[in-house]
Amino acid sequence: MESGSGEGTGGFSAMDDYETLISTTDADLLKRSWRNEKAAPEILQFESSLVQRSREQIQLMEETVEEFMKNGEDPLTVSLYQMDIDRTLFLLRSYLRTRLQKIEKFMFHIQKTADLWTRLSRQEQKFAKRSIEDMKQHLEQSVLTKLPDRYKSHLKQSVISEEDDMVMEPKLDAFVICRTRKFLGSLPVDDSGEENPLDMYAGDIYALRYKSIKPLIETGQLDLV
Amino acid sequence: MSGQSDPRGFTFSAAELEFLAEDETMEIVPNLSMERLSLISGDFGPFRPQIATQVPIWLAVALKKRGKCTIRPPDWMSVEKLTQVLEAERDSASSFEALPFHYVEISRLLFDHARDDIPDVYMVRSLIEDIKDVRFHKIGTGLEKLSSRTYAMKLNLSAMEVNVIRPFVTGGLETFYKLGNPDMIQESERQEYRRPQAADRGPRRELRR
């Protein structure tokens, strides 16, 4: 957890870390990952162990509920447990679905960028591969084979294109809205020459360029909201 | 690609924001006995009649719907506190009073499900409406300051307010950023003067000449 936050934050942030350590449940972590994934323009690292743990917890709880029903436990208690499971299930499903939507949108870009490809889970990679094949086949069958030779690529507009200019890429210059988890000191947010540091205190909400705060999201110091 | 705007617009739906707000805790006074609940989202209870305890709002509302508890509205939802907030909001043209991040959603949930637990509910409701209006007016005026020199914008607002202005703020800042970016200008110049055929629509341009 290194932040370039400079002096004066030592004891404070250590205490903060301790507090998040003891008070953060997997439910909170899942909620945070869901929000970040929904608000970030690009696909983020797959939270494999968190998803695994959440799955196990849901399964465990479902077994508990079944047992309750068998033992004739108070229906109110059972329904509350069920509501809790449903809420967690919703978060998990929505998290996974948000990722699939991004994969569908940026599949060709993700495929050719090693760094992005490794962010996917095994199942997501499988899904991406199949989507890519299907999309390629579809484009070829419906349009590309009927075009003149130099326009047959599904990645390029024509053979003289220097880059893959038909590949949709996430806009990393997009602005996002984020909330700080703790005091971050001054943050250089402006990379276009001018120094323009921001003093960010815990709980502050800012609209910032995604690219400039990306590392802070990855280390969990900022949350997207 | 440059002209494409995000079709999603709102990142979170109103229902999703309400879902998030439902995890905030609230004090309830149960009128039943129930053992401790060990849920995925945390441990709550045990519940004993007339003994106040802290639970997330979704749990409070579920119990309330079945008539198993009364909800104690949070401190900030009293007529006295809200009157203070409203006055302060009106006094200051630019700063915003500290209200819970989910104040709109929480108050709405309580108005919908626990009207009888809120003292002076009509007054409270109209105060919150007024506060919302005053704040939105200020947000609108504040957004006029958005300019090409804005690289970061501080928005210490509530979840719902942030979500409502998100498409405008992020879209506006992005456009300013794009227009003010020196790389962008150079690149478009380069494309125009230095490599007329190398660009993507090369062949068509040749035809036109």
Short mmCIF file of C-alpha atoms in Angstrom, two decimals:
data_model
loop_
_atom_site.label_atom_id
_atom_site.label_comp_id
_atom_site.label_asym_id
_atom_site.label_seq_id
_atom_site.Cartn_x
_atom_site.Cartn_y
_atom_site.Cartn_z
CA MET A 1 0.00 0.00 0.00
CA GLU A 2 2.39 2.69 -1.09
CA SER A 3 0.90 5.99 -2.00
CA GLY A 4 3.05 8.91 -3.02
CA SER A 5 1.36 10.81 -0.25
CA GLY A 6 4.43 12.36 1.29
CA GLU A 7 4.80 13.25 4.95
CA GLY A 8 2.31 13.52 7.74
CA THR A 9 0.15 10.54 6.89
CA GLY A 10 2.13 7.79 8.60
CA GLY A 11 0.27 7.03 11.82
CA PHE A 12 -3.05 8.12 10.41
CA SER A 13 -3.03 5.80 7.45
CA ALA A 14 -1.74 2.90 9.51
CA MET A 15 -4.72 3.29 11.80
CA ASP A 16 -6.97 3.57 8.78
CA ASP A 17 -5.58 0.37 7.34
CA TYR A 18 -6.14 -1.37 10.62
CA GLU A 19 -9.73 -0.23 10.68
CA THR A 20 -10.45 -1.39 7.19
CA LEU A 21 -8.73 -4.65 8.01
CA ILE A 22 -10.97 -5.48 10.92
CA SER A 23 -14.20 -4.04 9.56
CA THR A 24 -14.11 -5.21 5.96
CA THR A 25 -16.18 -8.27 5.23
CA ASP A 26 -16.25 -10.13 1.95
CA ALA A 27 -19.68 -8.63 1.36
CA ASP A 28 -18.11 -5.15 1.53
CA LEU A 29 -15.25 -6.18 -0.71
CA LEU A 30 -17.63 -7.63 -3.26
CA LYS A 31 -19.68 -4.45 -3.21
CA ARG A 32 -16.57 -2.37 -3.76
CA SER A 33 -15.39 -4.56 -6.65
CA TRP A 34 -18.84 -4.38 -8.21
CA ARG A 35 -18.92 -0.59 -8.03
CA ASN A 36 -15.42 -0.24 -9.41
CA GLU A 37 -16.12 -2.64 -12.23
CA LYS A 38 -19.34 -0.85 -13.13
CA ALA A 39 -17.77 2.59 -13.15
CA ALA A 40 -14.38 1.86 -14.74
CA PRO A 41 -14.12 2.24 -18.51
CA GLU A 42 -11.84 -0.79 -18.94
CA ILE A 43 -11.98 -4.29 -17.53
CA LEU A 44 -10.31 -4.66 -14.13
CA GLN A 45 -8.43 -7.57 -12.62
CA PHE A 46 -10.77 -10.48 -11.90
CA GLU A 47 -11.17 -10.92 -8.15
CA SER A 48 -10.80 -14.67 -8.28
CA SER A 49 -10.32 -15.47 -4.60
CA LEU A 50 -13.06 -13.05 -3.55
CA VAL A 51 -15.49 -14.58 -6.04
CA GLN A 52 -14.49 -18.04 -4.90
CA ARG A 53 -15.04 -17.13 -1.24
CA SER A 54 -18.39 -15.48 -1.99
CA ARG A 55 -19.53 -18.56 -3.90
CA GLU A 56 -18.60 -20.80 -1.00
CA GLN A 57 -20.36 -18.54 1.47
CA ILE A 58 -23.51 -18.50 -0.61
CA GLN A 59 -23.46 -22.26 -0.86
CA LEU A 60 -22.87 -22.64 2.84
CA MET A 61 -25.76 -20.30 3.60
CA GLU A 62 -28.06 -22.13 1.24
CA GLU A 63 -27.28 -25.35 3.06
CA THR A 64 -27.94 -23.63 6.36
CA VAL A 65 -31.31 -22.40 5.11
CA GLU A 66 -32.23 -25.90 3.95
CA GLU A 67 -31.36 -27.26 7.33
CA PHE A 68 -33.46 -24.55 9.01
CA MET A 69 -36.43 -25.53 6.88
CA LYS A 70 -36.02 -29.20 7.76
CA ASN A 71 -35.82 -28.41 11.44
CA GLY A 72 -38.92 -26.23 11.28
CA GLU A 73 -37.10 -23.03 12.19
CA ASP A 74 -39.14 -19.81 12.48
CA PRO A 75 -40.15 -18.82 8.89
CA LEU A 76 -39.21 -15.20 9.57
CA THR A 77 -35.62 -16.14 10.38
CA VAL A 78 -35.46 -18.32 7.29
CA SER A 79 -36.75 -15.54 5.06
CA LEU A 80 -34.20 -13.09 6.46
CA TYR A 81 -31.38 -15.52 5.74
CA GLN A 82 -32.80 -16.00 2.25
CA MET A 83 -32.91 -12.23 1.66
CA ASP A 84 -29.28 -11.96 2.68
CA ILE A 85 -28.35 -14.73 0.22
CA ASP A 86 -30.35 -13.04 -2.53
CA ARG A 87 -28.57 -9.74 -1.99
CA THR A 88 -25.14 -11.37 -2.21
CA LEU A 89 -26.20 -13.37 -5.24
CA PHE A 90 -27.35 -10.21 -6.95
CA LEU A 91 -23.98 -8.53 -6.35
CA LEU A 92 -22.06 -11.53 -7.59
CA ARG A 93 -24.19 -11.95 -10.71
CA SER A 94 -24.15 -8.28 -11.54
CA TYR A 95 -20.37 -8.19 -11.09
CA LEU A 96 -19.85 -11.10 -13.45
CA ARG A 97 -22.37 -9.78 -15.94
CA THR A 98 -20.78 -6.33 -16.02
CA ARG A 99 -17.49 -8.00 -16.88
CA LEU A 100 -19.06 -10.07 -19.64
CA GLN A 101 -20.54 -6.93 -21.15
CA LYS A 102 -17.12 -5.32 -21.22
CA ILE A 103 -15.58 -8.43 -22.72
CA GLU A 104 -18.20 -8.47 -25.46
CA LYS A 105 -17.58 -4.84 -26.19
CA PHE A 106 -13.78 -4.87 -26.22
CA MET A 107 -13.04 -8.51 -27.08
CA PHE A 108 -10.60 -7.89 -29.94
CA HIS A 109 -8.74 -5.28 -27.93
CA ILE A 110 -8.54 -7.53 -24.86
CA GLN A 111 -7.33 -10.43 -26.96
CA LYS A 112 -4.37 -8.60 -28.42
CA THR A 113 -3.37 -6.89 -25.16
CA ALA A 114 -1.59 -9.41 -22.94
CA ASP A 115 -2.02 -7.31 -19.82
CA LEU A 116 -5.77 -7.21 -20.28
CA TRP A 117 -6.06 -10.85 -21.27
CA THR A 118 -4.52 -11.96 -17.97
CA ARG A 119 -7.10 -9.97 -16.06
CA LEU A 120 -9.80 -12.38 -17.16
CA SER A 121 -10.69 -15.54 -15.31
CA ARG A 122 -10.30 -18.90 -17.06
CA GLN A 123 -14.01 -19.04 -17.82
CA GLU A 124 -13.98 -15.48 -19.10
CA GLN A 125 -11.07 -16.26 -21.39
CA LYS A 126 -13.04 -19.18 -22.75
CA PHE A 127 -16.05 -16.95 -23.25
CA ALA A 128 -13.92 -14.30 -24.95
CA LYS A 129 -12.36 -16.82 -27.30
CA ARG A 130 -15.72 -18.13 -28.40
CA SER A 131 -17.19 -14.66 -28.79
CA ILE A 132 -14.23 -13.61 -30.89
CA GLU A 133 -14.58 -16.63 -33.13
CA ASP A 134 -18.30 -16.14 -33.51
CA MET A 135 -18.02 -12.44 -34.18
CA LYS A 136 -15.25 -12.97 -36.70
CA GLN A 137 -17.18 -15.65 -38.48
CA HIS A 138 -20.30 -13.52 -38.50
CA LEU A 139 -18.52 -10.49 -39.91
CA GLU A 140 -16.84 -12.58 -42.57
CA GLN A 141 -19.97 -14.40 -43.64
CA SER A 142 -22.22 -11.40 -43.71
CA VAL A 143 -19.95 -8.70 -45.10
CA LEU A 144 -16.24 -9.16 -45.40
CA THR A 145 -16.14 -11.97 -47.97
CA LYS A 146 -18.21 -9.85 -50.30
CA LEU A 147 -15.77 -6.95 -50.18
CA PRO A 148 -12.71 -6.44 -52.41
CA ASP A 149 -9.50 -8.15 -51.27
CA ARG A 150 -7.92 -5.27 -49.46
CA TYR A 151 -10.90 -4.76 -47.16
CA LYS A 152 -11.26 -8.30 -45.87
CA SER A 153 -9.81 -7.90 -42.38
CA HIS A 154 -12.15 -7.65 -39.42
CA LEU A 155 -9.53 -5.64 -37.55
CA LYS A 156 -8.55 -3.09 -40.16
CA GLN A 157 -10.46 -0.82 -42.42
CA SER A 158 -8.19 -1.71 -45.31
CA VAL A 159 -4.79 -3.33 -45.89
CA ILE A 160 -2.97 0.00 -45.75
CA SER A 161 -4.17 0.80 -42.25
CA GLU A 162 -1.14 0.93 -39.99
CA GLU A 163 -3.06 -0.01 -36.88
CA ASP A 164 -6.01 -2.19 -36.10
CA ASP A 165 -8.37 0.70 -36.56
CA MET A 166 -11.60 -1.25 -36.43
CA VAL A 167 -11.01 -2.47 -32.90
CA MET A 168 -13.05 -0.83 -30.19
CA GLU A 169 -10.88 0.32 -27.29
CA PRO A 170 -11.96 1.56 -23.86
CA LYS A 171 -11.53 5.29 -23.38
CA LEU A 172 -8.97 5.59 -20.63
CA ASP A 173 -9.12 9.37 -20.89
CA ALA A 174 -12.70 9.22 -19.71
CA PHE A 175 -13.52 11.00 -16.49
CA VAL A 176 -14.78 8.97 -13.58
CA ILE A 177 -16.14 9.92 -10.19
CA CYS A 178 -14.28 8.53 -7.25
CA ARG A 179 -14.21 8.72 -3.48
CA THR A 180 -11.05 8.60 -1.40
CA ARG A 181 -10.79 6.00 1.33
CA LYS A 182 -8.19 7.89 3.30
CA PHE A 183 -6.03 10.99 3.19
CA LEU A 184 -3.95 10.78 0.05
CA GLY A 185 -1.90 13.93 0.31
CA SER A 186 -1.37 15.91 -2.82
CA LEU A 187 -1.96 14.09 -5.98
CA PRO A 188 -0.66 15.23 -9.34
CA VAL A 189 -3.74 14.84 -11.46
CA ASP A 190 -2.64 16.85 -14.40
CA ASP A 191 -0.08 15.21 -16.62
CA SER A 192 -0.11 17.83 -19.31
CA GLY A 193 2.83 19.85 -18.02
CA GLU A 194 1.24 22.11 -15.47
CA GLU A 195 1.61 21.14 -11.84
CA ASN A 196 -1.74 21.07 -10.25
CA PRO A 197 -1.69 18.85 -7.20
CA LEU A 198 -4.85 18.09 -5.32
CA ASP A 199 -5.13 17.63 -1.59
CA MET A 200 -7.41 14.67 -1.17
CA TYR A 201 -8.91 13.94 2.21
CA ALA A 202 -10.77 10.83 3.27
CA GLY A 203 -14.30 10.78 1.91
CA ASP A 204 -13.74 13.46 -0.70
CA ILE A 205 -15.46 12.91 -4.02
CA TYR A 206 -13.80 14.01 -7.22
CA ALA A 207 -14.33 13.80 -10.93
CA LEU A 208 -10.94 12.83 -12.33
CA ARG A 209 -9.45 11.34 -15.42
CA TYR A 210 -9.46 7.55 -15.11
CA LYS A 211 -5.91 7.23 -16.41
CA SER A 212 -4.45 9.47 -13.71
CA ILE A 213 -5.96 7.55 -10.81
CA LYS A 214 -5.83 4.01 -12.18
CA PRO A 215 -3.04 2.83 -9.83
CA LEU A 216 -4.92 4.16 -6.81
CA ILE A 217 -7.98 2.11 -7.70
CA GLU A 218 -5.88 -0.99 -8.18
CA THR A 219 -4.36 -0.59 -4.72
CA GLY A 220 -7.75 0.11 -3.17
CA GLN A 221 -7.06 3.67 -2.01
CA LEU A 222 -9.80 5.13 -4.14
CA ASP A 223 -13.27 3.81 -4.86
CA LEU A 224 -15.21 4.59 -7.97
CA VAL A 225 -18.74 5.71 -7.21
CA MET B 1 -14.39 6.42 -32.10
CA SER B 2 -14.02 9.90 -30.72
CA GLY B 3 -17.58 11.00 -31.15
CA GLN B 4 -19.08 8.01 -29.44
CA SER B 5 -20.69 8.69 -26.14
CA ASP B 6 -21.39 6.03 -23.62
CA PRO B 7 -24.90 4.79 -24.27
CA ARG B 8 -25.32 3.70 -20.65
CA GLY B 9 -25.39 7.27 -19.44
CA PHE B 10 -26.11 6.62 -15.80
CA THR B 11 -23.57 4.24 -14.34
CA PHE B 12 -25.91 3.14 -11.59
CA SER B 13 -29.66 2.87 -11.80
CA ALA B 14 -31.84 4.37 -9.09
CA ALA B 15 -32.67 0.84 -7.93
CA GLU B 16 -28.99 -0.01 -7.63
CA LEU B 17 -28.36 3.10 -5.56
CA GLU B 18 -31.22 2.11 -3.30
CA PHE B 19 -29.70 -1.34 -3.02
CA LEU B 20 -26.42 0.22 -1.85
CA ALA B 21 -28.22 2.48 0.61
CA GLU B 22 -30.01 -0.50 2.12
CA ASP B 23 -26.72 -1.67 3.58
CA GLU B 24 -26.41 1.42 5.79
CA THR B 25 -27.23 0.60 9.38
CA MET B 26 -30.13 1.93 11.38
CA GLU B 27 -31.36 1.53 14.92
CA ILE B 28 -34.49 -0.52 15.46
CA VAL B 29 -36.49 -1.52 18.51
CA PRO B 30 -37.77 -5.06 17.95
CA ASN B 31 -40.92 -6.40 19.54
CA LEU B 32 -40.00 -10.04 19.12
CA SER B 33 -37.36 -12.39 20.35
CA MET B 34 -35.03 -13.80 17.77
CA GLU B 35 -31.60 -15.33 17.97
CA ARG B 36 -28.54 -13.72 16.50
CA LEU B 37 -28.45 -13.77 12.68
CA SER B 38 -25.08 -14.75 11.20
CA LEU B 39 -25.47 -13.43 7.68
CA ILE B 40 -23.00 -13.05 4.84
CA SER B 41 -23.20 -9.30 5.28
CA GLY B 42 -22.45 -9.56 9.00
CA ASP B 43 -23.81 -10.67 12.36
CA PHE B 44 -26.89 -8.93 13.73
CA GLY B 45 -28.92 -9.31 16.86
CA PRO B 46 -29.78 -11.05 19.11
CA PHE B 47 -33.19 -9.41 19.09
CA ARG B 48 -35.04 -8.87 22.36
CA PRO B 49 -38.28 -6.91 22.78
CA GLN B 50 -37.74 -3.24 23.62
CA ILE B 51 -33.95 -3.49 23.34
CA ALA B 52 -32.58 -1.31 20.57
CA THR B 53 -30.11 -2.81 18.13
CA GLN B 54 -28.31 -1.83 14.93
CA VAL B 55 -29.26 -3.53 11.66
CA PRO B 56 -28.92 -2.73 7.95
CA ILE B 57 -31.91 -0.92 6.48
CA TRP B 58 -33.05 -3.85 4.33
CA LEU B 59 -33.33 -5.94 7.48
CA ALA B 60 -35.09 -3.14 9.33
CA VAL B 61 -37.60 -2.74 6.51
CA ALA B 62 -38.20 -6.50 6.29
CA LEU B 63 -38.98 -6.63 10.01
CA LYS B 64 -41.04 -3.47 9.85
CA LYS B 65 -43.17 -4.83 7.01
CA ARG B 66 -44.10 -7.76 9.22
CA GLY B 67 -44.79 -5.47 12.15
CA LYS B 68 -41.91 -6.84 14.16
CA CYS B 69 -40.10 -3.63 15.02
CA THR B 70 -40.16 0.13 15.08
CA ILE B 71 -37.42 2.02 13.29
CA ARG B 72 -35.64 4.86 15.02
CA PRO B 73 -34.99 7.49 12.38
CA PRO B 74 -31.39 8.72 12.37
CA ASP B 75 -30.50 11.97 14.16
CA TRP B 76 -30.15 13.95 10.97
CA MET B 77 -33.78 13.19 10.06
CA SER B 78 -35.26 15.36 12.83
CA VAL B 79 -37.10 18.59 12.08
CA GLU B 80 -34.59 20.50 14.15
CA LYS B 81 -31.50 19.16 12.37
CA LEU B 82 -33.05 19.43 8.92
CA THR B 83 -34.11 23.04 9.55
CA GLN B 84 -30.52 23.85 10.45
CA VAL B 85 -29.24 22.11 7.35
CA LEU B 86 -31.73 23.89 5.13
CA GLU B 87 -30.81 27.29 6.55
CA ALA B 88 -27.12 26.60 6.12
CA GLU B 89 -27.68 25.38 2.57
CA ARG B 90 -29.53 28.60 1.79
CA ASP B 91 -26.90 30.80 3.45
CA SER B 92 -23.96 29.51 1.52
CA ALA B 93 -23.91 29.82 -2.23
CA SER B 94 -21.27 27.23 -2.89
CA SER B 95 -20.67 24.89 0.03
CA PHE B 96 -22.78 21.89 0.87
CA GLU B 97 -23.83 20.68 4.27
CA ALA B 98 -22.68 17.31 5.46
CA LEU B 99 -25.49 14.84 4.93
CA PRO B 100 -25.17 11.07 4.71
CA PHE B 101 -23.95 9.88 1.32
CA HIS B 102 -27.28 8.12 0.78
CA TYR B 103 -29.58 10.67 2.42
CA VAL B 104 -32.04 10.76 -0.48
CA GLU B 105 -32.41 6.99 -0.67
CA ILE B 106 -32.54 6.47 3.11
CA SER B 107 -35.19 9.11 3.66
CA ARG B 108 -37.19 7.73 0.77
CA LEU B 109 -37.03 4.18 2.15
CA LEU B 110 -38.19 5.34 5.55
CA PHE B 111 -41.03 7.45 4.09
CA ASP B 112 -42.19 4.45 2.12
CA HIS B 113 -41.98 1.83 4.82
CA ALA B 114 -41.87 3.47 8.23
CA ARG B 115 -43.98 6.63 8.05
CA ASP B 116 -45.47 6.02 11.48
CA ASP B 117 -42.03 5.88 13.10
CA ILE B 118 -40.98 9.34 11.95
CA PRO B 119 -42.14 12.19 14.18
CA ASP B 120 -43.61 15.10 12.17
CA VAL B 121 -43.33 13.08 8.99
CA TYR B 122 -44.90 15.74 6.74
CA MET B 123 -42.57 18.41 8.00
CA VAL B 124 -39.53 16.14 7.65
CA ARG B 125 -40.54 15.19 4.16
CA SER B 126 -41.03 18.74 2.96
CA LEU B 127 -37.75 19.82 4.57
CA ILE B 128 -35.87 17.09 2.74
CA GLU B 129 -37.57 18.06 -0.52
CA ASP B 130 -36.54 21.69 0.06
CA ILE B 131 -32.97 20.70 0.86
CA LYS B 132 -32.83 18.62 -2.29
CA ASP B 133 -34.11 21.55 -4.37
CA VAL B 134 -31.70 24.06 -2.88
CA ARG B 135 -28.78 21.72 -3.38
CA PHE B 136 -29.68 20.95 -6.96
CA HIS B 137 -29.95 24.63 -7.72
CA LYS B 138 -26.47 25.16 -6.30
CA ILE B 139 -25.10 22.20 -8.21
CA GLY B 140 -26.48 23.69 -11.41
CA THR B 141 -24.81 27.03 -10.73
CA GLY B 142 -21.60 25.28 -9.72
CA LEU B 143 -21.47 23.40 -12.99
CA GLU B 144 -21.32 26.65 -14.89
CA LYS B 145 -17.77 27.01 -13.59
CA LEU B 146 -16.71 23.95 -15.53
CA SER B 147 -14.09 25.05 -18.02
CA SER B 148 -11.21 23.88 -20.10
CA ARG B 149 -8.96 24.50 -17.11
CA THR B 150 -10.78 21.98 -14.96
CA TYR B 151 -8.75 18.83 -14.64
CA ALA B 152 -10.40 17.66 -11.48
CA MET B 153 -13.64 18.62 -9.92
CA LYS B 154 -14.52 18.27 -6.29
CA LEU B 155 -18.03 17.00 -5.83
CA ASN B 156 -18.75 16.39 -2.19
CA LEU B 157 -22.32 15.45 -2.87
CA SER B 158 -24.61 12.56 -2.13
CA ALA B 159 -24.77 9.34 -4.15
CA MET B 160 -27.94 10.28 -5.99
CA GLU B 161 -26.74 13.78 -6.80
CA VAL B 162 -23.45 12.47 -8.12
CA ASN B 163 -25.24 9.93 -10.25
CA VAL B 164 -27.59 12.50 -11.75
CA ILE B 165 -24.87 14.92 -12.80
CA ARG B 166 -22.40 12.21 -13.82
CA PRO B 167 -23.15 12.09 -17.56
CA PHE B 168 -22.91 15.86 -17.84
CA VAL B 169 -19.81 16.33 -15.71
CA THR B 170 -17.77 13.45 -17.11
CA GLY B 171 -18.87 14.21 -20.67
CA GLY B 172 -18.10 17.91 -20.31
CA LEU B 173 -14.72 17.42 -18.67
CA GLU B 174 -13.79 14.83 -21.25
CA THR B 175 -14.61 17.11 -24.14
CA PHE B 176 -12.68 19.99 -22.60
CA TYR B 177 -9.77 17.66 -21.99
CA LYS B 178 -9.81 16.45 -25.56
CA LEU B 179 -10.00 19.93 -27.01
CA GLY B 180 -7.25 21.24 -24.75
CA ASN B 181 -4.88 18.34 -25.20
CA PRO B 182 -1.78 19.46 -27.14
CA ASP B 183 -1.10 15.90 -28.36
CA MET B 184 -4.51 15.81 -29.91
CA ILE B 185 -3.94 19.04 -31.80
CA GLN B 186 -0.56 17.90 -33.05
CA GLU B 187 -1.93 14.58 -34.08
CA SER B 188 -4.76 16.04 -36.08
CA GLU B 189 -2.34 18.41 -37.77
CA ARG B 190 -0.05 15.56 -38.56
CA GLN B 191 -2.89 13.58 -40.00
CA GLU B 192 -3.94 16.46 -42.11
CA TYR B 193 -0.61 17.52 -43.55
CA ARG B 194 1.83 14.69 -43.29
CA ARG B 195 0.10 11.51 -44.18
CA PRO B 196 -2.91 12.09 -46.28
CA GLN B 197 -2.98 8.59 -47.80
CA ALA B 198 -1.77 6.63 -44.84
CA ALA B 199 -4.87 7.37 -42.88
CA ASP B 200 -7.68 4.90 -42.70
CA ARG B 201 -9.72 6.21 -45.57
CA GLY B 202 -6.74 6.42 -47.91
CA PRO B 203 -8.17 4.89 -51.05
CA ARG B 204 -11.31 6.97 -50.98
CA ARG B 205 -9.34 10.15 -50.80
CA GLU B 206 -7.35 9.14 -53.81
CA LEU B 207 -10.55 8.70 -55.70
CA ARG B 208 -11.75 12.11 -54.75
CA ARG B 209 -8.63 13.78 -55.99
#
